[in-house]
Coordinates of C-alpha atoms in Angstrom, one line a residue:
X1342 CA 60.6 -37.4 89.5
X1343 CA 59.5 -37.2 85.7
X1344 CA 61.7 -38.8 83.1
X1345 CA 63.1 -35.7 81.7
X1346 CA 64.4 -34.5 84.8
X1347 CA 66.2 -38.1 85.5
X1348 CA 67.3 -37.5 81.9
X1349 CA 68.9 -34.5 82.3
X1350 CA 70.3 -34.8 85.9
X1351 CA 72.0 -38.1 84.3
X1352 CA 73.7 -36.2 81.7
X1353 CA 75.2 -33.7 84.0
X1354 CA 76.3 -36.8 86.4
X1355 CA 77.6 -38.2 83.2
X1356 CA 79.8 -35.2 82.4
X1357 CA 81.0 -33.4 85.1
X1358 CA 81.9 -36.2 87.6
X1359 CA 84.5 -38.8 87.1
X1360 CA 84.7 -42.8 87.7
X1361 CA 88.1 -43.0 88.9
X1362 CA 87.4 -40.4 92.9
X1363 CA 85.3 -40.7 95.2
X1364 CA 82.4 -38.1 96.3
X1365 CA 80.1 -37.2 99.1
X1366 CA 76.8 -36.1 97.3
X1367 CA 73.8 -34.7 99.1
X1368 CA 70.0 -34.7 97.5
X1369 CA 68.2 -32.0 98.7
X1370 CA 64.8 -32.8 98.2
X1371 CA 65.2 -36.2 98.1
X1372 CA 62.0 -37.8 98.9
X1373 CA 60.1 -40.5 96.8
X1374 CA 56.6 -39.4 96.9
X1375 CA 55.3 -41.7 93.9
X1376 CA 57.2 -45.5 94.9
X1377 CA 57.1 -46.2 91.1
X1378 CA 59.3 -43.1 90.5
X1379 CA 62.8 -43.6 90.1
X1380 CA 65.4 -41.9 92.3
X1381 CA 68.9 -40.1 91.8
X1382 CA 70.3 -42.7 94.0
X1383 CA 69.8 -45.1 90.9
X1384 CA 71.7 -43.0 88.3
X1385 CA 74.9 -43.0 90.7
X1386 CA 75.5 -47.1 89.8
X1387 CA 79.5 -47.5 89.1
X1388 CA 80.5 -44.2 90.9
X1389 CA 82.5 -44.6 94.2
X1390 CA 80.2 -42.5 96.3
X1391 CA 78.2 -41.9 99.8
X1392 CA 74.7 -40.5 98.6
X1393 CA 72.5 -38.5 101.3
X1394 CA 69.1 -37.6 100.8
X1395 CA 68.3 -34.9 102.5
X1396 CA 64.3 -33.3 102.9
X1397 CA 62.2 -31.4 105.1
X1398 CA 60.0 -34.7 105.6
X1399 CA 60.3 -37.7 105.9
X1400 CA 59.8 -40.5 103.9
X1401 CA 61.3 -42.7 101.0
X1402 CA 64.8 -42.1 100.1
X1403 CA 65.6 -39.8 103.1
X1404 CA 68.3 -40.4 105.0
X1405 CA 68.2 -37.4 107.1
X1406 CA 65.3 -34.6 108.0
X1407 CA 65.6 -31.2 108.0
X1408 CA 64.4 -29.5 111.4
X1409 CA 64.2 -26.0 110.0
X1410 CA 63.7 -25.8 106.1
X1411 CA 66.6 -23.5 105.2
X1412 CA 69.1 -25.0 107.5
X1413 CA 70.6 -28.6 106.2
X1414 CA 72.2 -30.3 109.3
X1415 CA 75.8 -30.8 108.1
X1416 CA 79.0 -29.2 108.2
X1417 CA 80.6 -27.0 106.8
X1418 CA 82.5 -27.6 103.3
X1419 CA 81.9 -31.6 103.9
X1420 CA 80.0 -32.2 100.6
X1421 CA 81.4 -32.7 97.2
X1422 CA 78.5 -32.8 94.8
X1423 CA 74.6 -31.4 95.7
X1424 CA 72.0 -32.3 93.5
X1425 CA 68.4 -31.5 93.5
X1426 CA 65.9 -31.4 91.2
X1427 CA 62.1 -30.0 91.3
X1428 CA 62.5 -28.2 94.6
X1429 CA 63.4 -25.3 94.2
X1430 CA 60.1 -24.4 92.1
X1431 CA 58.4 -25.4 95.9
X1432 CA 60.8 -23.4 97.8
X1433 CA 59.9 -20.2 98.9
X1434 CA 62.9 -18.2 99.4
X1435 CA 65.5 -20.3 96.9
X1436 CA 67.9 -18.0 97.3
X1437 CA 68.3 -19.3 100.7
X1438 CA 68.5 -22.9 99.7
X1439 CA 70.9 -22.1 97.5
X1440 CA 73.2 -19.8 100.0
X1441 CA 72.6 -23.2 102.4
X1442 CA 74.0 -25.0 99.4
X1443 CA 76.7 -23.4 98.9
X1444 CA 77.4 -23.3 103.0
X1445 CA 78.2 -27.4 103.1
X1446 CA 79.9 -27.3 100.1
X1447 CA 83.4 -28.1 99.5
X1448 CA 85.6 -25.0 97.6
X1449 CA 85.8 -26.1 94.0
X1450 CA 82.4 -28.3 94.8
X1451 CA 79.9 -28.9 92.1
X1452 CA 75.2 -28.3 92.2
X1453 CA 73.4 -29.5 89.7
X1454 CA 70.2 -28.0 89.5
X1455 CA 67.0 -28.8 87.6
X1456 CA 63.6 -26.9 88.0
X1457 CA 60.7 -26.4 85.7
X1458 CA 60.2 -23.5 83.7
X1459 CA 56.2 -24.2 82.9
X1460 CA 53.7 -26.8 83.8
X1461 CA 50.4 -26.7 86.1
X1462 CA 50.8 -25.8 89.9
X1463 CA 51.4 -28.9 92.0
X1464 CA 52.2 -29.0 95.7
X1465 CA 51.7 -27.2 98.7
X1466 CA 54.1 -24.8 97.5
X1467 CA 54.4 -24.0 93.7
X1468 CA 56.0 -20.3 94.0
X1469 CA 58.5 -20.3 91.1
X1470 CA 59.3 -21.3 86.8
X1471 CA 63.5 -21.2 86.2
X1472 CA 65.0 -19.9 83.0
X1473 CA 69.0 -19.3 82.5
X1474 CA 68.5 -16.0 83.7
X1475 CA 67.3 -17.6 87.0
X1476 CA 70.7 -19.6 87.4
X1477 CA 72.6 -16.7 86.6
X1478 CA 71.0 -14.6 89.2
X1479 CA 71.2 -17.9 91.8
X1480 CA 75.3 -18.0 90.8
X1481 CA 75.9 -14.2 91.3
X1482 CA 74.0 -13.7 94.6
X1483 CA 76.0 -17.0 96.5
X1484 CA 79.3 -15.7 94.0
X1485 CA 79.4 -19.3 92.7
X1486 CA 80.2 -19.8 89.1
X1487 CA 78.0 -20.9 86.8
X1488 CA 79.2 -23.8 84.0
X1489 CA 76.0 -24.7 82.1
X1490 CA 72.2 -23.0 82.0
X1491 CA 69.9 -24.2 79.2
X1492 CA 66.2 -25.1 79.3
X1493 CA 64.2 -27.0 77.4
X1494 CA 62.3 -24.5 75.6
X1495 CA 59.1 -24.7 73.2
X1496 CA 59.5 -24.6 69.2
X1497 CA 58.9 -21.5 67.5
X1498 CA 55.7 -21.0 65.0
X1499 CA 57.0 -21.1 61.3
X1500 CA 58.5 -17.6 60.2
X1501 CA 57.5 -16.0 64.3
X1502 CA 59.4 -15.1 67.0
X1503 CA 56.4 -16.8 69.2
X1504 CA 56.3 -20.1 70.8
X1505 CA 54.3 -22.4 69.5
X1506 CA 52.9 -24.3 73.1
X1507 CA 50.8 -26.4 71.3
X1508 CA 53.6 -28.2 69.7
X1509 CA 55.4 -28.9 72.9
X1510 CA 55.9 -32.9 73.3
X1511 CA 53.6 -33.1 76.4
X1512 CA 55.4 -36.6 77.3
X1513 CA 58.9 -35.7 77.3
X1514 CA 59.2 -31.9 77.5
X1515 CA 56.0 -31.1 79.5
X1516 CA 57.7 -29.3 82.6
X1517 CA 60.6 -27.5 80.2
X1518 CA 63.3 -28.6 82.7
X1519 CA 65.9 -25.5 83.0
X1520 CA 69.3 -27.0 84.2
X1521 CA 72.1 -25.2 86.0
X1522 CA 75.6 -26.7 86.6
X1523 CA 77.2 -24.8 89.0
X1524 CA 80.7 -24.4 90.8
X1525 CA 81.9 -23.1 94.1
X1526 CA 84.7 -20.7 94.1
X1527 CA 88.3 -22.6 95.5
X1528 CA 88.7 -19.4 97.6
X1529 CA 85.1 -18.8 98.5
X1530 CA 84.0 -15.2 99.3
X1531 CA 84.0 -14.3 103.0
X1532 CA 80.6 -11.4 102.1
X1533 CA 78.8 -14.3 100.5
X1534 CA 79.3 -16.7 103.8
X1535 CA 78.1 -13.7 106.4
X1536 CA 75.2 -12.9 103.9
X1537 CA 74.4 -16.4 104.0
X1538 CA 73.9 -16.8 107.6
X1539 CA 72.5 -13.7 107.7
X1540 CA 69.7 -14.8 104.5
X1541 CA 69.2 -18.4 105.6
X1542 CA 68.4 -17.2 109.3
X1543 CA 66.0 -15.0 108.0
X1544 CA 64.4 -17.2 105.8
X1545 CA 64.1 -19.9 108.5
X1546 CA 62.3 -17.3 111.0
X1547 CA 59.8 -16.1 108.4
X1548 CA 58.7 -19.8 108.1
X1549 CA 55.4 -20.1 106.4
X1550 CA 53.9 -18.2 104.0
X1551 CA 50.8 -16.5 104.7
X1552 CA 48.1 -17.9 103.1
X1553 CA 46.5 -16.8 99.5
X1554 CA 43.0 -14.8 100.0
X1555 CA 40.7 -15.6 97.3
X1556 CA 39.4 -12.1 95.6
X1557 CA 43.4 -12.0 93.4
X1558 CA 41.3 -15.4 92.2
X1559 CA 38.0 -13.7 91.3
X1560 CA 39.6 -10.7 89.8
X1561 CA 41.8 -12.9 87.7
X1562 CA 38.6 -14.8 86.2
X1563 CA 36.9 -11.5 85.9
X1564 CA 39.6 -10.5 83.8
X1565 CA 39.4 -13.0 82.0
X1566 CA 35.2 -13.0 81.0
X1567 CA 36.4 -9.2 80.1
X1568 CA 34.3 -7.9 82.9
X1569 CA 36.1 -4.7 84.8
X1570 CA 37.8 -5.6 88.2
X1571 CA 37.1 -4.3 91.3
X1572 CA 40.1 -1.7 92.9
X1573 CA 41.2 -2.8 96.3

């Protein structure tokens, strides 16, 4: 978990959840896969709260293992808070991680969600870059409101609409975390639970994703050596 991520999932621990209740928060994604990496279990010191990390693997910081990737083994509306933070950019169908999300949360329940909006590809899985627009399109498709959406975006060149990349602080903004705050609806819509069993089912019998051929790759670097590309 890189710094700016802890950053900004601190801040919206720091200003949407209270010292004075308790809460049931699940991680999803939850696994330490550097040691040396800090952990959102650390940011919750002084909040009354039972943290469960939740992945499809095990490993560090996981407290219980997902059996089918878009199915979390809980309840029902038995969560308060979820919280996860560069997964969804590895998660092939987010929209049903976020509709599984939504399932074990309480009405009037809170998600923070951070995901990258650039940076290299890393992982098994690298399908997706977030922006607002993304979070708004996650809120209306479960029918959750959305609070907060803002990502950390690059400077524009002097008197230019354009970004200017190259300025981009490569230590503290490299992945351009997007962040969504997000609320579930105290009378939660009955379309948006039935789609969600029907889109997490789905999702969970597709599985795996078939794997990449390799001419997309050589027309892409033909492309780029201005060389014409082959039709398929």
């Amino acid at each position: 978990m890189h710094t700016s991520s802890l950053d900004h999932m601190q801040l919206c621990i720091h200003e949407h959840l209270r010292r004075d209740r308790h809460y049931r928060i699940l991680d999803l994604g939850s696994r330490q896969v550097v040691k040396d990496h800090a952990t959102h279990r650390g940011l919750l010191d002084g909040y009354d709260c039972d943290y469960v990390g939740v992945d499809v693997a095990a490993g560090a910081n996981v407290d219980i293992v997902m059996p089918k990737p878009y199915r979390i083994p809980l309840k029902r509306s038995t969560v308060d808070v979820v919280m996860t933070a560069q997964a969804f950019e590895h998660i092939p169908f987010p929209w049903a991680s976020f509709m599984e999300i939504s399932r074990v949360l309480k009405p009037g329940g809170l998600v923070f969600l951070i995901a990258p909006s650039r940076g290299h590809r890393h992982g098994t899985y690298d399908c997706w870059r977030y922006y607002p627009d993304s979070m708004r399109a996650l809120a209306a498709f479960a029918r959750m409101e959305l609070l907060e959406a803002y990502v950390d975006m690059p400077p524009r060149k002097e008197g230019s609409k354009r970004l200017d990349y190259a300025a981009i602080d490569s230590q503290r903004s490299y992945w351009g975390d997007a962040v969504g705050v997000f609320r579930k609806p105290t009378r939660p819509s009955l379309q948006a639970r039935l789609m969600g069993e029907l889109v997490t089912h789905w999702a969970n019998r597709v599985g795996e994703l078939p794997q990449p051929s390799r001419r997309p790759q050589q027309r892409l670097r033909r492309a780029a050596a201005g060389r014409p590309t082959e039709s398929r």
